[in-house]
mmCIF file of C-alpha atoms in Angstrom:
data_model
loop_
_atom_site.group_PDB
_atom_site.id
_atom_site.type_symbol
_atom_site.label_atom_id
_atom_site.label_comp_id
_atom_site.label_asym_id
_atom_site.label_seq_id
_atom_site.Cartn_x
_atom_site.Cartn_y
_atom_site.Cartn_z
ATOM 1 C CA MET A 1 115.852 112.559 139.446
ATOM 2 C CA PHE A 2 112.562 110.725 139.007
ATOM 3 C CA THR A 3 111.135 107.475 137.680
ATOM 4 C CA GLU A 4 107.593 106.284 137.150
ATOM 5 C CA ALA A 5 105.908 103.242 138.660
ATOM 6 C CA GLN A 6 104.506 101.770 135.455
ATOM 7 C CA GLN A 7 103.809 98.035 135.439
ATOM 8 C CA LEU A 8 100.779 97.009 137.508
ATOM 9 C CA LEU A 9 101.520 93.559 138.966
ATOM 10 C CA TYR A 10 98.211 93.109 140.753
ATOM 11 C CA GLU A 11 95.438 94.896 142.575
ATOM 12 C CA ILE A 12 93.540 93.340 145.434
ATOM 13 C CA GLU A 13 91.009 94.361 148.052
ATOM 14 C CA VAL A 14 92.575 94.414 151.511
ATOM 15 C CA GLY A 15 89.746 96.101 153.426
ATOM 16 C CA GLU A 16 89.824 99.266 155.460
ATOM 17 C CA VAL A 17 93.357 100.589 155.912
ATOM 18 C CA VAL A 18 94.379 102.629 158.974
ATOM 19 C CA SER A 19 98.077 101.728 159.185
ATOM 20 C CA VAL A 20 100.549 99.752 157.066
ATOM 21 C CA ASP A 21 104.105 98.448 157.268
ATOM 22 C CA ILE A 22 106.544 96.277 155.329
ATOM 23 C CA ASP A 23 109.159 93.907 156.715
ATOM 24 C CA ARG A 24 112.623 93.121 155.390
ATOM 25 C CA LYS A 25 111.309 90.232 153.298
ATOM 26 C CA GLY A 26 108.923 92.539 151.487
ATOM 27 C CA TYR A 27 105.832 91.172 153.249
ATOM 28 C CA VAL A 28 103.114 93.794 153.627
ATOM 29 C CA TYR A 29 101.070 94.341 156.808
ATOM 30 C CA VAL A 30 97.715 96.116 156.933
ATOM 31 C CA ALA A 31 95.664 97.063 160.007
ATOM 32 C CA ASP A 32 92.085 98.360 160.139
ATOM 33 C CA GLU A 33 90.500 100.627 162.748
ATOM 34 C CA GLN A 34 89.770 97.659 165.029
ATOM 35 C CA GLY A 35 93.403 96.554 165.040
ATOM 36 C CA ASN A 36 92.808 93.489 162.863
ATOM 37 C CA LEU A 37 96.116 92.766 161.129
ATOM 38 C CA SER A 38 96.695 90.950 157.837
ATOM 39 C CA GLN A 39 99.945 89.903 156.178
ATOM 40 C CA TRP A 40 100.150 89.923 152.370
ATOM 41 C CA VAL A 41 102.755 88.100 150.272
ATOM 42 C CA ASP A 42 102.707 88.523 146.475
ATOM 43 C CA GLY A 43 99.076 89.588 146.583
ATOM 44 C CA GLU A 44 97.959 86.685 148.771
ATOM 45 C CA LYS A 45 96.696 87.019 152.323
ATOM 46 C CA LYS A 46 99.009 84.653 154.206
ATOM 47 C CA ARG A 47 98.331 85.321 157.881
ATOM 48 C CA TRP A 48 96.067 87.434 160.021
ATOM 49 C CA TYR A 49 95.511 88.441 163.617
ATOM 50 C CA SER A 50 92.399 89.661 165.423
ATOM 51 C CA PRO A 51 92.853 91.312 168.845
ATOM 52 C CA SER A 52 90.805 90.476 171.904
ATOM 53 C CA SER A 53 90.278 94.193 172.563
ATOM 54 C CA PRO A 54 89.760 96.171 169.341
ATOM 55 C CA ALA A 55 91.664 99.456 168.963
ATOM 56 C CA GLU A 56 93.660 101.318 166.341
ATOM 57 C CA VAL A 57 97.315 100.277 166.298
ATOM 58 C CA GLN A 58 100.681 101.351 164.942
ATOM 59 C CA ILE A 59 102.612 98.506 163.272
ATOM 60 C CA ASP A 60 106.330 97.783 163.543
ATOM 61 C CA ALA A 61 107.158 94.707 161.455
ATOM 62 C CA TRP A 62 110.756 95.710 160.745
ATOM 63 C CA ALA A 63 112.375 93.505 163.410
ATOM 64 C CA MET A 64 111.575 90.308 161.441
ATOM 65 C CA LEU A 65 111.441 87.990 164.464
ATOM 66 C CA ASN A 66 108.296 89.631 165.730
ATOM 67 C CA THR A 67 105.716 92.266 164.921
ATOM 68 C CA VAL A 68 104.993 94.894 167.553
ATOM 69 C CA LEU A 69 101.600 96.587 167.731
ATOM 70 C CA PHE A 70 101.256 99.748 169.811
ATOM 71 C CA SER A 71 97.895 101.174 170.784
ATOM 72 C CA GLU A 72 97.529 104.713 171.998
ATOM 73 C CA ASP A 73 94.026 103.793 173.209
ATOM 74 C CA TRP A 74 95.034 101.108 175.692
ATOM 75 C CA GLN A 75 98.593 102.369 176.313
ATOM 76 C CA GLY A 76 100.522 99.237 175.686
ATOM 77 C CA ILE A 77 101.991 96.861 173.124
ATOM 78 C CA ARG A 78 101.289 93.401 171.809
ATOM 79 C CA ILE A 79 104.110 91.281 170.441
ATOM 80 C CA LEU A 80 103.208 88.838 167.667
ATOM 81 C CA GLY A 81 105.375 85.957 166.495
ATOM 82 C CA GLN A 82 106.247 85.115 162.909
ATOM 83 C CA GLN A 83 102.890 83.368 162.453
ATOM 84 C CA LEU A 84 101.107 86.478 163.813
ATOM 85 C CA THR A 85 100.137 84.651 166.979
ATOM 86 C CA GLU A 86 100.152 86.777 170.105
ATOM 87 C CA GLN A 87 103.253 86.114 172.202
ATOM 88 C CA SER A 88 102.790 88.699 174.937
ATOM 89 C CA GLU A 89 100.950 91.840 175.907
ATOM 90 C CA TYR A 90 102.258 94.648 178.085
ATOM 91 C CA ILE A 91 100.365 97.621 179.459
ATOM 92 C CA PHE A 92 102.703 100.510 180.220
ATOM 93 C CA ASP A 93 103.217 101.226 183.913
ATOM 94 C CA PRO A 94 101.419 104.563 184.495
ATOM 95 C CA GLY A 95 104.010 105.405 187.136
ATOM 96 C CA LEU A 96 106.704 105.352 184.440
ATOM 97 C CA VAL A 97 104.799 106.387 181.313
ATOM 98 C CA GLU A 98 102.171 109.100 181.698
ATOM 99 C CA TYR A 99 100.767 108.953 178.159
ATOM 100 C CA ALA A 100 102.563 107.462 175.146
ATOM 101 C CA SER A 101 101.360 108.854 171.807
ATOM 102 C CA VAL A 102 103.805 106.922 169.594
ATOM 103 C CA ALA A 103 106.086 103.931 170.172
ATOM 104 C CA THR A 104 108.308 101.482 168.328
ATOM 105 C CA ASN A 105 110.374 98.372 168.863
ATOM 106 C CA ALA A 106 113.995 98.656 170.027
ATOM 107 C CA SER A 107 116.654 96.095 169.120
ATOM 108 C CA ASP A 108 117.242 94.864 172.682
ATOM 109 C CA GLY A 109 113.777 94.073 174.005
ATOM 110 C CA GLY A 110 112.976 97.662 174.874
ATOM 111 C CA ILE A 111 110.370 100.007 173.479
ATOM 112 C CA TRP A 112 111.126 103.537 172.384
ATOM 113 C CA LEU A 113 108.226 105.880 173.048
ATOM 114 C CA TYR A 114 107.314 109.532 173.230
ATOM 115 C CA ASP A 115 105.700 110.255 176.602
ATOM 116 C CA GLN A 116 103.447 113.143 175.727
ATOM 117 C CA GLY A 117 102.382 113.625 179.329
ATOM 118 C CA SER A 118 105.917 114.394 180.535
ATOM 119 C CA PHE A 119 107.323 115.700 177.197
ATOM 120 C CA ARG A 120 110.064 113.093 177.276
ATOM 121 C CA LEU A 121 111.577 110.533 174.950
ATOM 122 C CA LYS A 122 111.897 107.235 176.799
ATOM 123 C CA LYS A 123 113.229 103.748 176.310
ATOM 124 C CA TYR A 124 111.037 101.417 178.312
ATOM 125 C CA PHE A 125 111.523 97.719 179.055
ATOM 126 C CA PRO A 126 107.991 96.346 179.472
ATOM 127 C CA ASP A 127 108.960 92.917 180.833
ATOM 128 C CA VAL A 128 110.717 94.386 183.882
ATOM 129 C CA LYS A 129 108.895 97.761 183.941
ATOM 130 C CA LYS A 130 112.048 99.833 183.806
ATOM 131 C CA ILE A 131 113.101 103.027 182.020
ATOM 132 C CA SER A 132 116.701 102.857 180.762
ATOM 133 C CA ILE A 133 116.803 106.158 178.850
ATOM 134 C CA ASP A 134 114.774 109.215 179.799
ATOM 135 C CA VAL A 135 115.373 112.339 177.726
ATOM 136 C CA PRO A 136 113.705 115.645 178.713
ATOM 137 C CA LEU A 137 112.936 117.453 175.491
ATOM 138 C CA GLU A 138 112.350 121.000 176.739
ATOM 139 C CA GLN A 139 115.862 122.153 175.918
ATOM 140 C CA LEU A 140 115.969 120.349 172.565
ATOM 141 C CA ILE A 141 112.581 121.012 170.988
ATOM 142 C CA ASN A 142 109.912 123.701 171.108
ATOM 143 C CA SER A 143 106.938 121.907 172.639
ATOM 144 C CA THR A 144 104.401 124.094 170.824
ATOM 145 C CA SER A 145 105.421 122.587 167.474
ATOM 146 C CA TRP A 146 106.218 118.982 168.392
ATOM 147 C CA GLU A 147 103.754 116.224 167.565
ATOM 148 C CA PRO A 148 105.457 112.900 166.787
ATOM 149 C CA ILE A 149 103.268 110.564 164.737
ATOM 150 C CA TRP A 150 105.733 107.792 163.757
ATOM 151 C CA MET A 151 109.099 106.423 164.913
ATOM 152 C CA ARG A 152 111.462 103.601 163.998
ATOM 153 C CA VAL A 153 114.925 102.331 164.974
ATOM 154 C CA HIS A 154 117.147 101.862 161.925
ATOM 155 C CA GLN A 155 120.927 101.455 161.576
ATOM 156 C CA ASN A 156 121.629 102.508 165.172
ATOM 157 C CA ASN A 157 119.521 105.650 164.940
ATOM 158 C CA LEU A 158 115.998 106.516 166.017
ATOM 159 C CA TYR A 159 113.973 108.290 163.338
ATOM 160 C CA VAL A 160 110.971 110.292 164.527
ATOM 161 C CA LEU A 161 108.432 111.898 162.209
ATOM 162 C CA ASP A 162 106.947 115.093 163.598
ATOM 163 C CA ARG A 163 103.707 116.312 162.047
ATOM 164 C CA TYR A 164 104.960 119.880 161.649
ATOM 165 C CA ARG A 165 108.738 119.861 161.248
ATOM 166 C CA GLY A 166 109.552 116.589 159.508
ATOM 167 C CA VAL A 167 112.031 113.811 160.315
ATOM 168 C CA PHE A 168 114.198 114.075 163.430
ATOM 169 C CA THR A 169 117.202 111.783 163.838
ATOM 170 C CA PHE A 170 118.280 110.726 167.322
ATOM 171 C CA ASP A 171 121.118 108.454 168.355
ATOM 172 C CA LEU A 172 120.300 105.544 170.664
ATOM 173 C CA LEU A 173 121.066 107.633 173.740
ATOM 174 C CA GLY A 174 118.408 110.156 172.790
ATOM 175 C CA ASN A 175 120.662 112.891 171.418
ATOM 176 C CA ILE A 176 119.466 114.816 168.356
ATOM 177 C CA LEU A 177 121.972 114.304 165.545
ATOM 178 C CA SER A 178 120.832 116.938 163.065
ATOM 179 C CA GLU A 179 118.224 119.526 162.222
ATOM 180 C CA PRO A 180 114.900 117.962 161.164
ATOM 181 C CA TYR A 181 114.463 117.209 157.476
ATOM 182 C CA ALA A 182 111.222 118.760 156.235
ATOM 183 C CA VAL A 183 108.576 116.504 154.716
ATOM 184 C CA LYS A 184 105.096 117.696 153.816
ATOM 185 C CA LYS A 185 101.991 116.182 155.404
ATOM 186 C CA ALA A 186 103.367 112.640 155.608
ATOM 187 C CA LYS A 187 101.508 110.199 157.872
ATOM 188 C CA ALA A 188 104.531 107.921 158.064
ATOM 189 C CA ILE A 189 107.949 107.433 156.510
ATOM 190 C CA GLY A 190 109.706 104.318 155.293
ATOM 191 C CA LEU A 191 113.337 103.283 155.473
ATOM 192 C CA THR A 192 115.658 101.233 153.303
ATOM 193 C CA SER A 193 119.352 100.488 153.731
ATOM 194 C CA GLU A 194 120.190 103.749 151.974
ATOM 195 C CA GLU A 195 117.166 106.054 152.001
ATOM 196 C CA VAL A 196 114.174 107.439 153.836
ATOM 197 C CA TYR A 197 110.960 107.732 151.814
ATOM 198 C CA TRP A 198 107.524 109.274 152.198
ATOM 199 C CA LEU A 199 104.326 110.002 150.286
ATOM 200 C CA GLU A 200 103.921 113.587 149.079
ATOM 201 C CA LYS A 201 100.902 114.411 146.911
ATOM 202 C CA ASP A 202 100.993 111.810 144.113
ATOM 203 C CA GLU A 203 104.709 111.117 144.393
ATOM 204 C CA LEU A 204 106.979 108.886 146.464
ATOM 205 C CA HIS A 205 109.920 111.002 147.623
ATOM 206 C CA PHE A 206 113.311 109.663 148.705
ATOM 207 C CA LYS A 207 116.237 111.197 150.550
ATOM 208 C CA ALA A 208 119.581 109.488 151.166
ATOM 209 C CA LEU A 209 120.153 108.711 154.841
ATOM 210 C CA TYR A 210 123.657 110.148 154.953
ATOM 211 C CA SER A 211 123.636 112.839 152.269
ATOM 212 C CA LEU A 212 121.308 115.424 150.753
ATOM 213 C CA GLU A 213 120.697 113.439 147.566
ATOM 214 C CA THR A 214 117.003 113.165 146.673
ATOM 215 C CA ARG A 215 114.807 111.529 144.046
ATOM 216 C CA TYR A 216 111.129 110.798 143.514
ATOM 217 C CA ILE A 217 108.775 108.380 141.807
ATOM 218 C CA LYS A 218 105.622 109.588 140.088
ATOM 219 C CA LEU A 219 102.768 107.349 141.192
ATOM 220 C CA PRO A 220 100.222 106.186 138.587
ATOM 221 C CA LEU A 221 97.329 106.679 141.035
ATOM 222 C CA LYS A 222 95.901 109.925 142.367
ATOM 223 C CA LYS A 223 95.019 110.573 146.007
ATOM 224 C CA VAL A 224 96.879 107.547 147.371
ATOM 225 C CA GLU A 225 96.365 107.167 151.133
ATOM 226 C CA PHE A 226 99.453 105.094 152.024
ATOM 227 C CA VAL A 227 102.467 103.791 150.129
ATOM 228 C CA LEU A 228 105.179 101.206 150.844
ATOM 229 C CA TYR A 229 108.378 100.503 148.936
ATOM 230 C CA ASP A 230 110.412 97.294 148.713
ATOM 231 C CA HIS A 231 113.956 98.153 147.666
ATOM 232 C CA ALA A 232 114.989 94.528 147.042
ATOM 233 C CA THR A 233 112.305 93.860 144.417
ATOM 234 C CA GLN A 234 111.839 97.476 143.288
ATOM 235 C CA ARG A 235 108.119 97.320 143.994
ATOM 236 C CA VAL A 236 105.757 100.045 145.147
ATOM 237 C CA PHE A 237 102.542 99.258 147.039
ATOM 238 C CA CYS A 238 99.812 101.906 146.909
ATOM 239 C CA PHE A 239 96.715 101.872 149.113
ATOM 240 C CA LYS A 240 93.511 103.589 148.093
ATOM 241 C CA GLN A 241 89.853 102.963 149.008
ATOM 242 C CA LYS A 242 90.339 99.486 150.526
ATOM 243 C CA MET A 243 92.533 98.368 147.618
ATOM 244 C CA MET A 244 96.241 97.581 147.397
ATOM 245 C CA TYR A 245 97.971 98.152 144.044
ATOM 246 C CA ALA A 246 101.423 96.650 143.468
ATOM 247 C CA TYR A 247 103.647 98.176 140.793
ATOM 248 C CA GLN A 248 107.007 97.122 139.402
ATOM 249 C CA LEU A 249 109.459 99.919 138.697
#
């Protein structure tokens, strides 16, 4: 099943785009290579944040109450409030985390991360410097083909995108729930209440979270770099060459 994103609502220059995210209100977040973050609402730049130490970041805006920025470069997180003001900064304890390559917000103040140095999946509480869950992955995953590049907690599961094998689903104790679902060359995935989605060529592909049902949307642009989807408003946001294009389905 497929539909086409037809009606262009607006296009606007948002600057260099290295990572993007969308929150549950449909607000869009864009970060450049320096870690400068901007929030866009209906095509208008509402809020922005500039870090004291520039570095590329991964964005997790899904929690609503805060936005978490993780930097592989400085091995820590910054927590921003609803106005995108910095609330706190935590550098991971090197005695507990050897080298985190990807991380995301947990629902209880913790941070899920993949510790590449020890080949472990960990849940780390930065305020008290404590590991609550520590999962050795040797017996679960072949280390020669495991390179997580994105993760997110959603509906009591942890979804991890591996560069080579696709989307892994873990429960919140670190157990793998199913075989990975293959996606092709995705930089990130998105999640709604019912589906996981990702960019594949010039299409936005969807798979139901709890069944094998799939669908896709043909995008009106070619060579899109990133895409976000807002299920509530049925809008698709495409990013290409410093521009954001918003389409209504």
